[in-house]
PDB file of C-alpha atoms and ligand atoms in Angstrom:
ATOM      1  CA  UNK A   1     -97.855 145.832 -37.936  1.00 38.00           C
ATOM      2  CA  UNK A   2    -101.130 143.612 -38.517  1.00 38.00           C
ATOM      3  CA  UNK A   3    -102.796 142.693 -35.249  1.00 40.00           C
ATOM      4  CA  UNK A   4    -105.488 139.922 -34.718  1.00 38.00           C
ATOM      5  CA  UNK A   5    -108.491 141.841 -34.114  1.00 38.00           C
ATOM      6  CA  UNK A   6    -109.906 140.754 -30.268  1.00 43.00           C
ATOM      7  CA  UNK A   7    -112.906 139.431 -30.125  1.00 41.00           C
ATOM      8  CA  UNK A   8    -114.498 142.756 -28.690  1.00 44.00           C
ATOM      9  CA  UNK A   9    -113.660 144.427 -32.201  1.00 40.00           C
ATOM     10  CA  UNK A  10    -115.324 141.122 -34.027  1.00 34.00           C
ATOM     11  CA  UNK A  11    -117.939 140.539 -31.484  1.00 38.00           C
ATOM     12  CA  UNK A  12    -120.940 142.764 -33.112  1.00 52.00           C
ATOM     13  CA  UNK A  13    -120.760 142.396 -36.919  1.00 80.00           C
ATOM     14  CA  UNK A  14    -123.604 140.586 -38.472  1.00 91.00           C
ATOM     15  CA  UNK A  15    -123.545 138.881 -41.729  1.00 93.00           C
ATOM     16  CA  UNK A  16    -126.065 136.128 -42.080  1.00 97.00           C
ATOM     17  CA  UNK A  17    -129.251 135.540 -40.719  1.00 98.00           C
ATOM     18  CA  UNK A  18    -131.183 132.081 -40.458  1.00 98.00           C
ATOM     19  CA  UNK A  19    -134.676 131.502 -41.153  1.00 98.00           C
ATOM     20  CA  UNK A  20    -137.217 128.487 -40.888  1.00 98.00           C
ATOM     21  CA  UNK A  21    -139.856 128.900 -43.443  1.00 98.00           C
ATOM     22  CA  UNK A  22    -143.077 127.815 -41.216  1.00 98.00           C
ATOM     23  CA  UNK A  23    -144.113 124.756 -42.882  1.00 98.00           C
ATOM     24  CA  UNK A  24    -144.922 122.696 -39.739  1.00 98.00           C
ATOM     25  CA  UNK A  25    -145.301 126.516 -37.807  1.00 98.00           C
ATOM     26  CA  UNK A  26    -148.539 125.711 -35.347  1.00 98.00           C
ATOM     27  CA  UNK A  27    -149.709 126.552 -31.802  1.00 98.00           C
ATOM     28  CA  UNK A  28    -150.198 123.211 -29.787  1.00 98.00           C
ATOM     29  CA  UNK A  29    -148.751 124.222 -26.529  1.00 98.00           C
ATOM     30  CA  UNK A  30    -149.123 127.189 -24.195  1.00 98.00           C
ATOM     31  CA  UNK A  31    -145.611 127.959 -22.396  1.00 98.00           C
ATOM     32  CA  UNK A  32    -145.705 131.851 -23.127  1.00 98.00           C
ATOM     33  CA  UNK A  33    -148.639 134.313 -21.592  1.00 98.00           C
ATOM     34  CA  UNK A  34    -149.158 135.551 -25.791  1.00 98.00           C
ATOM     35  CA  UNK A  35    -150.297 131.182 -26.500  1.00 98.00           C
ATOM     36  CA  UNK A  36    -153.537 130.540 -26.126  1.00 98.00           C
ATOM     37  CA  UNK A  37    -155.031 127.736 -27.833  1.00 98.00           C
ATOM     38  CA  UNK A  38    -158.222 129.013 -28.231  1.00 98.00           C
ATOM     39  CA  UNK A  39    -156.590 131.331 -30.508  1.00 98.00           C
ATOM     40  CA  UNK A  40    -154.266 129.340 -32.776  1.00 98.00           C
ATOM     41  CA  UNK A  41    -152.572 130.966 -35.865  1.00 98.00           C
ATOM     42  CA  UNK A  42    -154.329 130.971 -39.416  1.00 98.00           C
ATOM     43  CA  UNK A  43    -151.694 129.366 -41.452  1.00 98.00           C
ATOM     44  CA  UNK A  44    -152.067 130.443 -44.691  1.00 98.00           C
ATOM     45  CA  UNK A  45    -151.354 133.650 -43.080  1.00 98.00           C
ATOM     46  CA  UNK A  46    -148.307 133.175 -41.345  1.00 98.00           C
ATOM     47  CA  UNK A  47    -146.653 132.021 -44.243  1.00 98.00           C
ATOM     48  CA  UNK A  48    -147.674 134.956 -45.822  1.00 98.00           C
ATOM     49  CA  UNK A  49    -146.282 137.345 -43.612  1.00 98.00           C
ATOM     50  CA  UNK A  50    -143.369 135.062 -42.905  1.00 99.00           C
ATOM     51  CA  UNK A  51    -142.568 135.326 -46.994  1.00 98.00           C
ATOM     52  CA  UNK A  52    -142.925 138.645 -46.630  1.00 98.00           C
ATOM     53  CA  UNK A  53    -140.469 139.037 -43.920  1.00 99.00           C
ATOM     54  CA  UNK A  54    -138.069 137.140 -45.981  1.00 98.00           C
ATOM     55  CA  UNK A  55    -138.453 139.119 -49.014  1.00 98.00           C
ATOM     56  CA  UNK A  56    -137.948 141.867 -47.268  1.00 98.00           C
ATOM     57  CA  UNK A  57    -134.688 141.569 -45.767  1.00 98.00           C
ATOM     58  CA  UNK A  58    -133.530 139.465 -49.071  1.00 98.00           C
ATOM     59  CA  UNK A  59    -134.906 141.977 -51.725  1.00 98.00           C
ATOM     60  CA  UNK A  60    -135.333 145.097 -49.816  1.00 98.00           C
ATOM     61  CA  UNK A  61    -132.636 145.049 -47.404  1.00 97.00           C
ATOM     62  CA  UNK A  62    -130.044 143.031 -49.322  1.00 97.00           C
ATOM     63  CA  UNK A  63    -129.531 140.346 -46.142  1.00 97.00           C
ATOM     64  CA  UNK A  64    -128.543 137.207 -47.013  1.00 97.00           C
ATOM     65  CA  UNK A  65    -130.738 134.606 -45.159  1.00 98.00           C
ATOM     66  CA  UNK A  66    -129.798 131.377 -44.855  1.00 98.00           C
ATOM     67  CA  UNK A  67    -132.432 128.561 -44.554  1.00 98.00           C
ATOM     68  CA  UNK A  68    -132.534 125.549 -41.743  1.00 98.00           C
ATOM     69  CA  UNK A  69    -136.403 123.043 -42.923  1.00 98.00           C
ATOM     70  CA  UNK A  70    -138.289 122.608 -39.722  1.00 98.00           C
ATOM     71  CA  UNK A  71    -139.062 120.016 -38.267  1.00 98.00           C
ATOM     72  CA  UNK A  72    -142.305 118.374 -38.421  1.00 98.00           C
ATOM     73  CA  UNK A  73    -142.533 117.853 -34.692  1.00 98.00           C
ATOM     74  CA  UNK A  74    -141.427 121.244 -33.665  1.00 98.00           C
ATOM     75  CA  UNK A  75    -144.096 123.875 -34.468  1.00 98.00           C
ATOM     76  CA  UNK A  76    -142.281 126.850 -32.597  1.00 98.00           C
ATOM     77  CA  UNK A  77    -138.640 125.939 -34.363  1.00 98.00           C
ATOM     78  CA  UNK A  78    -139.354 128.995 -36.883  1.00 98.00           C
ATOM     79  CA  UNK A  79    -138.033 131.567 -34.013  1.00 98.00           C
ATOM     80  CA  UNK A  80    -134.662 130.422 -34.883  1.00 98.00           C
ATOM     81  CA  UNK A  81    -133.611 133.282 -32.723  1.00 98.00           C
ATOM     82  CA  UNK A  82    -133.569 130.587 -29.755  1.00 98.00           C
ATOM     83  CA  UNK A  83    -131.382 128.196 -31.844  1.00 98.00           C
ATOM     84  CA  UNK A  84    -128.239 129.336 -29.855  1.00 98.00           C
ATOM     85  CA  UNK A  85    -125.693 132.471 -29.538  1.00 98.00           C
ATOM     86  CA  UNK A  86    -123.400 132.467 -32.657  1.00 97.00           C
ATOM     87  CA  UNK A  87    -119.843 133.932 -31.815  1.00 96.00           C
ATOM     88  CA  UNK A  88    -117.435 134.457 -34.033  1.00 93.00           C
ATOM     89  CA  UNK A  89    -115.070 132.145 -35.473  1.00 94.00           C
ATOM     90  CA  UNK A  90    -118.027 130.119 -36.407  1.00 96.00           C
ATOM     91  CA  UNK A  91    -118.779 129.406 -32.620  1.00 97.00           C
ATOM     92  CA  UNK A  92    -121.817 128.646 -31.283  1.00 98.00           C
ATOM     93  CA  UNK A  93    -123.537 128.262 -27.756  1.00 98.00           C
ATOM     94  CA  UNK A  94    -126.301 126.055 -28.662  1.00 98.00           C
ATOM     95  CA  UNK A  95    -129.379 127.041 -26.666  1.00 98.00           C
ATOM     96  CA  UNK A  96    -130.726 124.779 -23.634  1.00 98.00           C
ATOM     97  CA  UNK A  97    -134.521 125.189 -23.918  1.00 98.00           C
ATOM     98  CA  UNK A  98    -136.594 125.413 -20.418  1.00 98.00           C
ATOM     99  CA  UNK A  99    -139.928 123.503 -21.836  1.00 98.00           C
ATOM    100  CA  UNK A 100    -139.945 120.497 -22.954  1.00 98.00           C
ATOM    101  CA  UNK A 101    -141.504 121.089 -26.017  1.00 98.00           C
ATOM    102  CA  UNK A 102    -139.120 123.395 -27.374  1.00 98.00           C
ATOM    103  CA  UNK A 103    -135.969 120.651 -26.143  1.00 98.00           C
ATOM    104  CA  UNK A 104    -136.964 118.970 -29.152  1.00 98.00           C
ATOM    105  CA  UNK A 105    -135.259 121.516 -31.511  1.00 98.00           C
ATOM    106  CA  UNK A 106    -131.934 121.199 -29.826  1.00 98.00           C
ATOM    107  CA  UNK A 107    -130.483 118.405 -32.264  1.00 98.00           C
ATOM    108  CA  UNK A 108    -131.890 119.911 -35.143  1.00 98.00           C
ATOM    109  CA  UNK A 109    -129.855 123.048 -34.944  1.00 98.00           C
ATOM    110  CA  UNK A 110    -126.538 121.338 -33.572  1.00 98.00           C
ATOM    111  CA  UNK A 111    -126.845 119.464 -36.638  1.00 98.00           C
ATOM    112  CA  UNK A 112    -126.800 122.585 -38.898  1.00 98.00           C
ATOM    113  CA  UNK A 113    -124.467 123.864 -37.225  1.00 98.00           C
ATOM    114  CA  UNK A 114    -121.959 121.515 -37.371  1.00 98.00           C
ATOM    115  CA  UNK A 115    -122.776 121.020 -40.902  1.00 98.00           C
ATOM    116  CA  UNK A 116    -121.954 124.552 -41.580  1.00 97.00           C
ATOM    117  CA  UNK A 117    -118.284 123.667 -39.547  1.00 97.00           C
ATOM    118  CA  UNK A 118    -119.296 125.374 -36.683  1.00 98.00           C
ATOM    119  CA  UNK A 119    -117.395 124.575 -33.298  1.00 98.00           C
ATOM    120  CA  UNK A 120    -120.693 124.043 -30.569  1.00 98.00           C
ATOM    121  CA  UNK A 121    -120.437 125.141 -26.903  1.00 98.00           C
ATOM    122  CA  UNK A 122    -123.011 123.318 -24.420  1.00 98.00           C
ATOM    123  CA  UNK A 123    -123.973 125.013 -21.163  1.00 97.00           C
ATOM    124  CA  UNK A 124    -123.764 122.122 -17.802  1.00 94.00           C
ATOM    125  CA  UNK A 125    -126.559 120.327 -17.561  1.00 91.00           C
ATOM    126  CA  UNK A 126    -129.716 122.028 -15.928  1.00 93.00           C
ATOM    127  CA  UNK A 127    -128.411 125.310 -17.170  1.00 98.00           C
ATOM    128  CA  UNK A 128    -131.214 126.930 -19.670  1.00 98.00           C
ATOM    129  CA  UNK A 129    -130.604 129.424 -22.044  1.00 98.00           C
ATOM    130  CA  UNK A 130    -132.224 130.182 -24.905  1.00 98.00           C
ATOM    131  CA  UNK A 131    -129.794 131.714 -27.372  1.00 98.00           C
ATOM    132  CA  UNK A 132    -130.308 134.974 -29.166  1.00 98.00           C
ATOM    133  CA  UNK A 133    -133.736 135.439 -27.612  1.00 98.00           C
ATOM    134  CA  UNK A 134    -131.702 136.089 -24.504  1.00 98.00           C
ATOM    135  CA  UNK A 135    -128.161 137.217 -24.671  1.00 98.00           C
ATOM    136  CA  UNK A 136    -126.833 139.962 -27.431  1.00 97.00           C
ATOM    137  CA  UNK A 137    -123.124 140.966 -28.347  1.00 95.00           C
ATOM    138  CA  UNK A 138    -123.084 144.677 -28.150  1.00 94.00           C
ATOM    139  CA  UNK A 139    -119.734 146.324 -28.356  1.00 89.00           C
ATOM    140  CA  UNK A 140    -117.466 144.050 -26.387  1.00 91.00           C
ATOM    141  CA  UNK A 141    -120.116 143.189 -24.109  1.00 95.00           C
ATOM    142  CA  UNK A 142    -122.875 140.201 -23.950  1.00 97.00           C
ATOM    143  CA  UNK A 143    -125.803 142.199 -22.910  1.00 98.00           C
ATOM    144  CA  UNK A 144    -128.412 138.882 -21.814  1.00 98.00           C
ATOM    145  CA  UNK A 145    -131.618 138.782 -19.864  1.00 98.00           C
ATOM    146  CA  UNK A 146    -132.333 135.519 -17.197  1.00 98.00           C
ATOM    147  CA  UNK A 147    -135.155 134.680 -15.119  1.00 97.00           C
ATOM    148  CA  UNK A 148    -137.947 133.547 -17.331  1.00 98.00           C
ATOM    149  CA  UNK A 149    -136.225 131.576 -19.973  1.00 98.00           C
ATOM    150  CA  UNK A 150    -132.770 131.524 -19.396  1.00 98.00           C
ATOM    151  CA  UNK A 151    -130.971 130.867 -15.854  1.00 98.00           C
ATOM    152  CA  UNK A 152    -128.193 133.152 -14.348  1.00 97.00           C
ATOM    153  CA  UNK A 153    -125.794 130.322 -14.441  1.00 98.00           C
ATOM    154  CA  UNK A 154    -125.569 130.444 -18.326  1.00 98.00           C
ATOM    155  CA  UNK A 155    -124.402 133.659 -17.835  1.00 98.00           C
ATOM    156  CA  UNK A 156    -121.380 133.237 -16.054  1.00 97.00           C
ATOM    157  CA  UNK A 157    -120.833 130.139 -18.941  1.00 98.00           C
ATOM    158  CA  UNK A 158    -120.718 132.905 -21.035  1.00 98.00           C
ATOM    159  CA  UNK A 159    -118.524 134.921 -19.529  1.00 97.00           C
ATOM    160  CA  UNK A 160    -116.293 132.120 -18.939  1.00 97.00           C
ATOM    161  CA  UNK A 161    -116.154 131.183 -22.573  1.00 97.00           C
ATOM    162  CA  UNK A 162    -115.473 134.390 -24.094  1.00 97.00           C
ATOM    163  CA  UNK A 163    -114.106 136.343 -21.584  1.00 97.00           C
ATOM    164  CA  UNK A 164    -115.911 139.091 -22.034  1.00 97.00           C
ATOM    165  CA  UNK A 165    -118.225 141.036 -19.874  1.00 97.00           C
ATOM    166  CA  UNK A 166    -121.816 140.170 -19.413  1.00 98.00           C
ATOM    167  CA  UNK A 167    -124.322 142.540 -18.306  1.00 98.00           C
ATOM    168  CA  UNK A 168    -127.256 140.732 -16.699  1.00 98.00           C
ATOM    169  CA  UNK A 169    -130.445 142.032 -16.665  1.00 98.00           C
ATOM    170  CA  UNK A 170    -133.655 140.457 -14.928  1.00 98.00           C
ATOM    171  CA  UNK A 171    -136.937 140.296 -16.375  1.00 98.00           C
ATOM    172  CA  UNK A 172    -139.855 140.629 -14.767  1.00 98.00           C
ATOM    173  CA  UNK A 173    -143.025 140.539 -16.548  1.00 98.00           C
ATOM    174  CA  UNK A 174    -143.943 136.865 -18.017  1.00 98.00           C
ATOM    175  CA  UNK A 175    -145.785 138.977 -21.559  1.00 98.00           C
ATOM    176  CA  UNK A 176    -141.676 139.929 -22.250  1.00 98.00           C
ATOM    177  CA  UNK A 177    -140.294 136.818 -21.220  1.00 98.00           C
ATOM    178  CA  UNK A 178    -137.140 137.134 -23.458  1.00 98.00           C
ATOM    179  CA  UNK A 179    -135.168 139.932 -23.872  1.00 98.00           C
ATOM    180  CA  UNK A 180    -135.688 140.422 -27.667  1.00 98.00           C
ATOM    181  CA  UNK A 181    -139.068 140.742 -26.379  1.00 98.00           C
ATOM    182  CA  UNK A 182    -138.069 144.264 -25.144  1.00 98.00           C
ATOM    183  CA  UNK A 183    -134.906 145.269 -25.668  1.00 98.00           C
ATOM    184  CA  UNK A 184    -133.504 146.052 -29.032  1.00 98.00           C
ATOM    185  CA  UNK A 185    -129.737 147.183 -30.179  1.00 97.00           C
ATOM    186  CA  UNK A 186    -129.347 149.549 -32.591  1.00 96.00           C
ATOM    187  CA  UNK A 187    -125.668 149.341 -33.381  1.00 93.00           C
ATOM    188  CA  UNK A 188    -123.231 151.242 -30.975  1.00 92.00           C
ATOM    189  CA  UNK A 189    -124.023 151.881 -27.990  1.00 95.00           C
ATOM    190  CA  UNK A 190    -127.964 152.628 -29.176  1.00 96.00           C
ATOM    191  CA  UNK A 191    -131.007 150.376 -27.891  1.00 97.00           C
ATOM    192  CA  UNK A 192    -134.200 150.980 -28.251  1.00 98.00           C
ATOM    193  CA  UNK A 193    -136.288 149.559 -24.823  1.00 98.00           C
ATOM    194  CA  UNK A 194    -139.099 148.730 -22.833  1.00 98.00           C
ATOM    195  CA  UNK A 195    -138.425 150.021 -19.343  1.00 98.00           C
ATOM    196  CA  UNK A 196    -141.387 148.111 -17.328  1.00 98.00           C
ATOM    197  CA  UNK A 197    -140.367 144.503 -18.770  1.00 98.00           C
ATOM    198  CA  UNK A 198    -137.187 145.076 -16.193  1.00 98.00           C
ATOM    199  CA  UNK A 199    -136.465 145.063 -12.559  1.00 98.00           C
ATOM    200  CA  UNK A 200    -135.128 148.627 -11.462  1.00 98.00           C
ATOM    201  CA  UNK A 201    -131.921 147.774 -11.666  1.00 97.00           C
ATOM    202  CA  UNK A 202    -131.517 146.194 -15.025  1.00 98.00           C
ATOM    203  CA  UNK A 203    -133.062 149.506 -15.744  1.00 98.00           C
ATOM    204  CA  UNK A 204    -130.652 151.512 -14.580  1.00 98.00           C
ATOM    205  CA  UNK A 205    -127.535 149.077 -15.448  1.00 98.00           C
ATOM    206  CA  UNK A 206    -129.222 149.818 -19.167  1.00 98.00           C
ATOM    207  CA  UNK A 207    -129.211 153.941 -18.656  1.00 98.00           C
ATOM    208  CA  UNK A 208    -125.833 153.747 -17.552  1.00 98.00           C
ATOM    209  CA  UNK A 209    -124.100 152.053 -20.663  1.00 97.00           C
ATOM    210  CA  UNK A 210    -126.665 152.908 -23.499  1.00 97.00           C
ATOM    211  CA  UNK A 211    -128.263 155.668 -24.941  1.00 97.00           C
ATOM    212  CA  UNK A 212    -131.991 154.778 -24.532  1.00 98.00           C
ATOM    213  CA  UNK A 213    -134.974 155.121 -26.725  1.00 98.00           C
ATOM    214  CA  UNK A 214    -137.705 154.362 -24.502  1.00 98.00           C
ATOM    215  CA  UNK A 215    -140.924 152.171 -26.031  1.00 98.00           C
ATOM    216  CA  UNK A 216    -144.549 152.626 -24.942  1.00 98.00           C
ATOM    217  CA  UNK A 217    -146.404 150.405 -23.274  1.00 98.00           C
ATOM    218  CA  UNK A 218    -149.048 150.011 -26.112  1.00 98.00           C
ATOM    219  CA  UNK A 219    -146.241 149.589 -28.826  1.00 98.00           C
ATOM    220  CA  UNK A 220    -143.925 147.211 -26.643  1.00 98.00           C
ATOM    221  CA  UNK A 221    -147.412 145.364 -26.804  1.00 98.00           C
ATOM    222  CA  UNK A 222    -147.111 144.917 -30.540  1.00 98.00           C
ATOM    223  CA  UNK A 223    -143.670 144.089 -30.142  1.00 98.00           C
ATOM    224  CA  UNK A 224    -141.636 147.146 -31.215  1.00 98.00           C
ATOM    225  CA  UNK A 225    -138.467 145.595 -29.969  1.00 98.00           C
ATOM    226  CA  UNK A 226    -138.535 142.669 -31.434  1.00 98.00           C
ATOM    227  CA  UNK A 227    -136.573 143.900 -34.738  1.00 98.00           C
ATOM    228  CA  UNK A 228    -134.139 142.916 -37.479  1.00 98.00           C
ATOM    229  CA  UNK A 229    -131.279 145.691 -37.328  1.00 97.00           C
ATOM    230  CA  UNK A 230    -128.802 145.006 -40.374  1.00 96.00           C
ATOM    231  CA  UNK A 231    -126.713 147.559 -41.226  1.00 93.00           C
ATOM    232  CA  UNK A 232    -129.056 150.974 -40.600  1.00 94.00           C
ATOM    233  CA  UNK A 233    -131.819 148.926 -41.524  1.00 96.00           C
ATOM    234  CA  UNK A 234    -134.904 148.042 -39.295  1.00 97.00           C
ATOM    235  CA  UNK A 235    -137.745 145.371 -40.138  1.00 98.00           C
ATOM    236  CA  UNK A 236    -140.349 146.064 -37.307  1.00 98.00           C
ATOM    237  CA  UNK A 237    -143.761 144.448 -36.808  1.00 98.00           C
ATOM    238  CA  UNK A 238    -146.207 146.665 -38.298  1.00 98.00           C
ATOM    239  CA  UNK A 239    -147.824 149.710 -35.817  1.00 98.00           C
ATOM    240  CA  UNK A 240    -145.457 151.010 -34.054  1.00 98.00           C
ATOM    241  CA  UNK A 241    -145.086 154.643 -35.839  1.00 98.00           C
ATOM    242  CA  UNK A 242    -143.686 156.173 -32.336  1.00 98.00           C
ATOM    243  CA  UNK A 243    -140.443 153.908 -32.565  1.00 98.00           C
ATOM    244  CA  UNK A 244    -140.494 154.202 -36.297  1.00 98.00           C
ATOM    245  CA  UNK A 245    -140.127 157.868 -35.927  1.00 98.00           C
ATOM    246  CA  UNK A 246    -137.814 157.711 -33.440  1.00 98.00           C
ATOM    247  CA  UNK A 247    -135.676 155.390 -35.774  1.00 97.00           C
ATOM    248  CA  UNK A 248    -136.371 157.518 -39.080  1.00 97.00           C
ATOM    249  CA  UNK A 249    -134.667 160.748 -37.292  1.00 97.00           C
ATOM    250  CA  UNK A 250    -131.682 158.796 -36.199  1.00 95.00           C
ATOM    251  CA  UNK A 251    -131.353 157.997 -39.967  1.00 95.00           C
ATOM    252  CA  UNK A 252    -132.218 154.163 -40.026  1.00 96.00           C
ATOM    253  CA  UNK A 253    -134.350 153.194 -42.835  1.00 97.00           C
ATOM    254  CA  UNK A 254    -137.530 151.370 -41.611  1.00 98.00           C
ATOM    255  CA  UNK A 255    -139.671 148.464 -42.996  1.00 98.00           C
ATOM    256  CA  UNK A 256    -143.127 147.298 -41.631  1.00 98.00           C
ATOM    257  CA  UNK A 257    -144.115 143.706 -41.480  1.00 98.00           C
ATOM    258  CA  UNK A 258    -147.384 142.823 -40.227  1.00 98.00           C
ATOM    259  CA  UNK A 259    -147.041 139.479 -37.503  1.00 98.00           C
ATOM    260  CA  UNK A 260    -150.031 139.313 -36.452  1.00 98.00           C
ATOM    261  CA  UNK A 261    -149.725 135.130 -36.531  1.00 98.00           C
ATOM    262  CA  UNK A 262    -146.340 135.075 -34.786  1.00 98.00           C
ATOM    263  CA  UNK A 263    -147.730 137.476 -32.223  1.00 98.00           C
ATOM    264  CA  UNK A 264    -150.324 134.906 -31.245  1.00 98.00           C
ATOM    265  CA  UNK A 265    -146.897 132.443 -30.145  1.00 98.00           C
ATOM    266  CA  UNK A 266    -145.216 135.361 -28.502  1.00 98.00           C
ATOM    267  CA  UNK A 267    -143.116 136.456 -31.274  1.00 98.00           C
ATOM    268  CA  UNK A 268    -142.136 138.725 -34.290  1.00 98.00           C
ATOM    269  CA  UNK A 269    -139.563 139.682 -36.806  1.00 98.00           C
ATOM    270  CA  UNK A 270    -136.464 139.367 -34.175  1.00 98.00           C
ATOM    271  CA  UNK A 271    -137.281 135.852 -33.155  1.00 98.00           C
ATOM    272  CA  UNK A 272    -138.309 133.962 -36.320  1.00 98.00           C
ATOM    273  CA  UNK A 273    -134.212 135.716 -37.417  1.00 98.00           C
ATOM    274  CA  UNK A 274    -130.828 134.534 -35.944  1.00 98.00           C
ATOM    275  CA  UNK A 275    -127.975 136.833 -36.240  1.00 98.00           C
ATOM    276  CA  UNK A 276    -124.856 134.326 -37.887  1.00 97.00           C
ATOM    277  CA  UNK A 277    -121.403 136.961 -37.817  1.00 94.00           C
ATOM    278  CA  UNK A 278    -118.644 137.990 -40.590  1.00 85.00           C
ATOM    279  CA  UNK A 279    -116.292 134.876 -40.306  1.00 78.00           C
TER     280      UNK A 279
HETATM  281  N1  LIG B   1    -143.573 130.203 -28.743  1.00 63.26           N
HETATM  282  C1  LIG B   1    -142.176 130.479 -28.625  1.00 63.26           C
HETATM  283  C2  LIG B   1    -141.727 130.231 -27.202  1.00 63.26           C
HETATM  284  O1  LIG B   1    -142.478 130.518 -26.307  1.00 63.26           O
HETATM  285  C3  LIG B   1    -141.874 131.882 -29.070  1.00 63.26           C
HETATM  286  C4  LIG B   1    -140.421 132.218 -29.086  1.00 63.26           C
HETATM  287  C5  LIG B   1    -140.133 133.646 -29.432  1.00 63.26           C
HETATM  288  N2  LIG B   1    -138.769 133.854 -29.608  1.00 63.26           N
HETATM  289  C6  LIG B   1    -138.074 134.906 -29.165  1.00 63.26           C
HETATM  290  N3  LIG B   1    -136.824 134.998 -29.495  1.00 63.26           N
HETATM  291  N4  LIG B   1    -138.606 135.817 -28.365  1.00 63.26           N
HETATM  292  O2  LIG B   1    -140.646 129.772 -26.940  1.00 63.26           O
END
């Protein structure tokens, strides 16, 4: 007899991913400790390293990628990682931004969203969350972070929609301010992580469900965790050869992509990709 699989079985099998080339891509704001505006991004650059990114996964990895244009008034709407939490059965909790300036990119990706038939959740009011930067679906579970982007109370939302558990961790240093930031999962019950960006007892919440590969401090720097995992595939910002080697013996197949002019916003390969699921 056929069964319906649960959403557990369906919850961690990615697909898609969307991108936002960086044509309006810019630093005019500081709400991250990595923004300075002294130190904007050269953008001839970043579109070269974002095309690279792309042709990676596309060419190299064999992802497909599916494209949302940015908006003209939304420099920081190329980490569509913070669009919203896909779920599947083309569900999606669209994300609740904390600043201001990123609130602006709310209606742009409810719009593609919908246009792709999506059904959209929206957190209550005063509730922020900011999507895949924040929350994961790891093997039945919603592993998310809260503190400095997204609020505790999206978490029970969560819970409450899907019925599944969520594991909460807290974040405590404002350099990894979302949980892609430091905390990457390999598939399974694998994740690679950066101990120090957590309180001690998201710490040990995260020894006691995952096997761990810890990240150094001077590699969680140049945001090792912030990778694409598709299939055993990793794209990784470029100089992190510790956590490429740990990823090489475990069999994954790693790419390097330098991000030098994400970096300068606060992100890398993870946030400028969003994780869409097998219908
Ligand atoms: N400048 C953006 C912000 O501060 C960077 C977002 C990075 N995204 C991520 N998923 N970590 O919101």
């Amino acid at each position: 007899m056929q069964t319906t699989p649960t959403m557990e079985q369906r919850a961690t099998r990615v697909a898609e991913l969307l991108m936002c080339a960086p044509s309006a891509y810019d630093l005019v704001y500081e709400i991250n400790a990595w923004m300075h505006l002294s130190d904007r991004p050269d953008k001839q650059l970043a579109w070269k390293q974002w095309e690279q990114l792309y042709h990676t996964l596309t060419e190299q990895v064999g992802a497909p990628v599916r494209l949302i244009e940015q908006a003209s008034e939304a420099p920081d709407m190329v980490f569509t990682a913070n669009a919203g939490l896909p779920l599947p059965d083309k569900q999606l909790v669209l994300s609740r931004f904390r600043h201001p300036e990123r609130q602006v990119e709310e209606p742009y990706f409810d719009h593609w969203f919908r246009s792709q038939g999506y059904t959209i959740h929206l957190l209550p009011p005063d509730c922020a969350f900011e999507g895949e930067g924040d929350a994961f679906l790891i093997d039945g579970m919603i592993v998310a972070g809260y503190l400095k982007r997204t609020d505790i109370c999206a978490h029970r939302y969560l819970s409450q929609l899907t019925g599944l558990p969520v594991l909460s961790l807290e974040l405590v240093d404002d350099r990894w301010y979302h949980l892609d930031t430091c905390f990457l999962p390999l598939g399974g019950r694998l994740v690679a992580y950066y101990p120090e960006a957590f309180d001690w007892y998201a710490r040990r919440v995260i020894e006691q469900h995952f096997e761990t590969i810890p990240v150094s401090p001077e590699e969680a720097l140049k945001f090792a965790c912030n990778a694409i995992v598709f299939n055993t595939a990793v794209v990784m910002p470029a100089g992190c050869p510790i956590l490429r080697f740990h990823l090489e013996e475990r069999g994954y197949t790693v790419y390097e992509v330098p991000m030098s002019e994400f970096i300068k916003s606060g992100g890398a390969c993870k946030c400028l990709a969003l994780y869409l699921l097998q219908e």
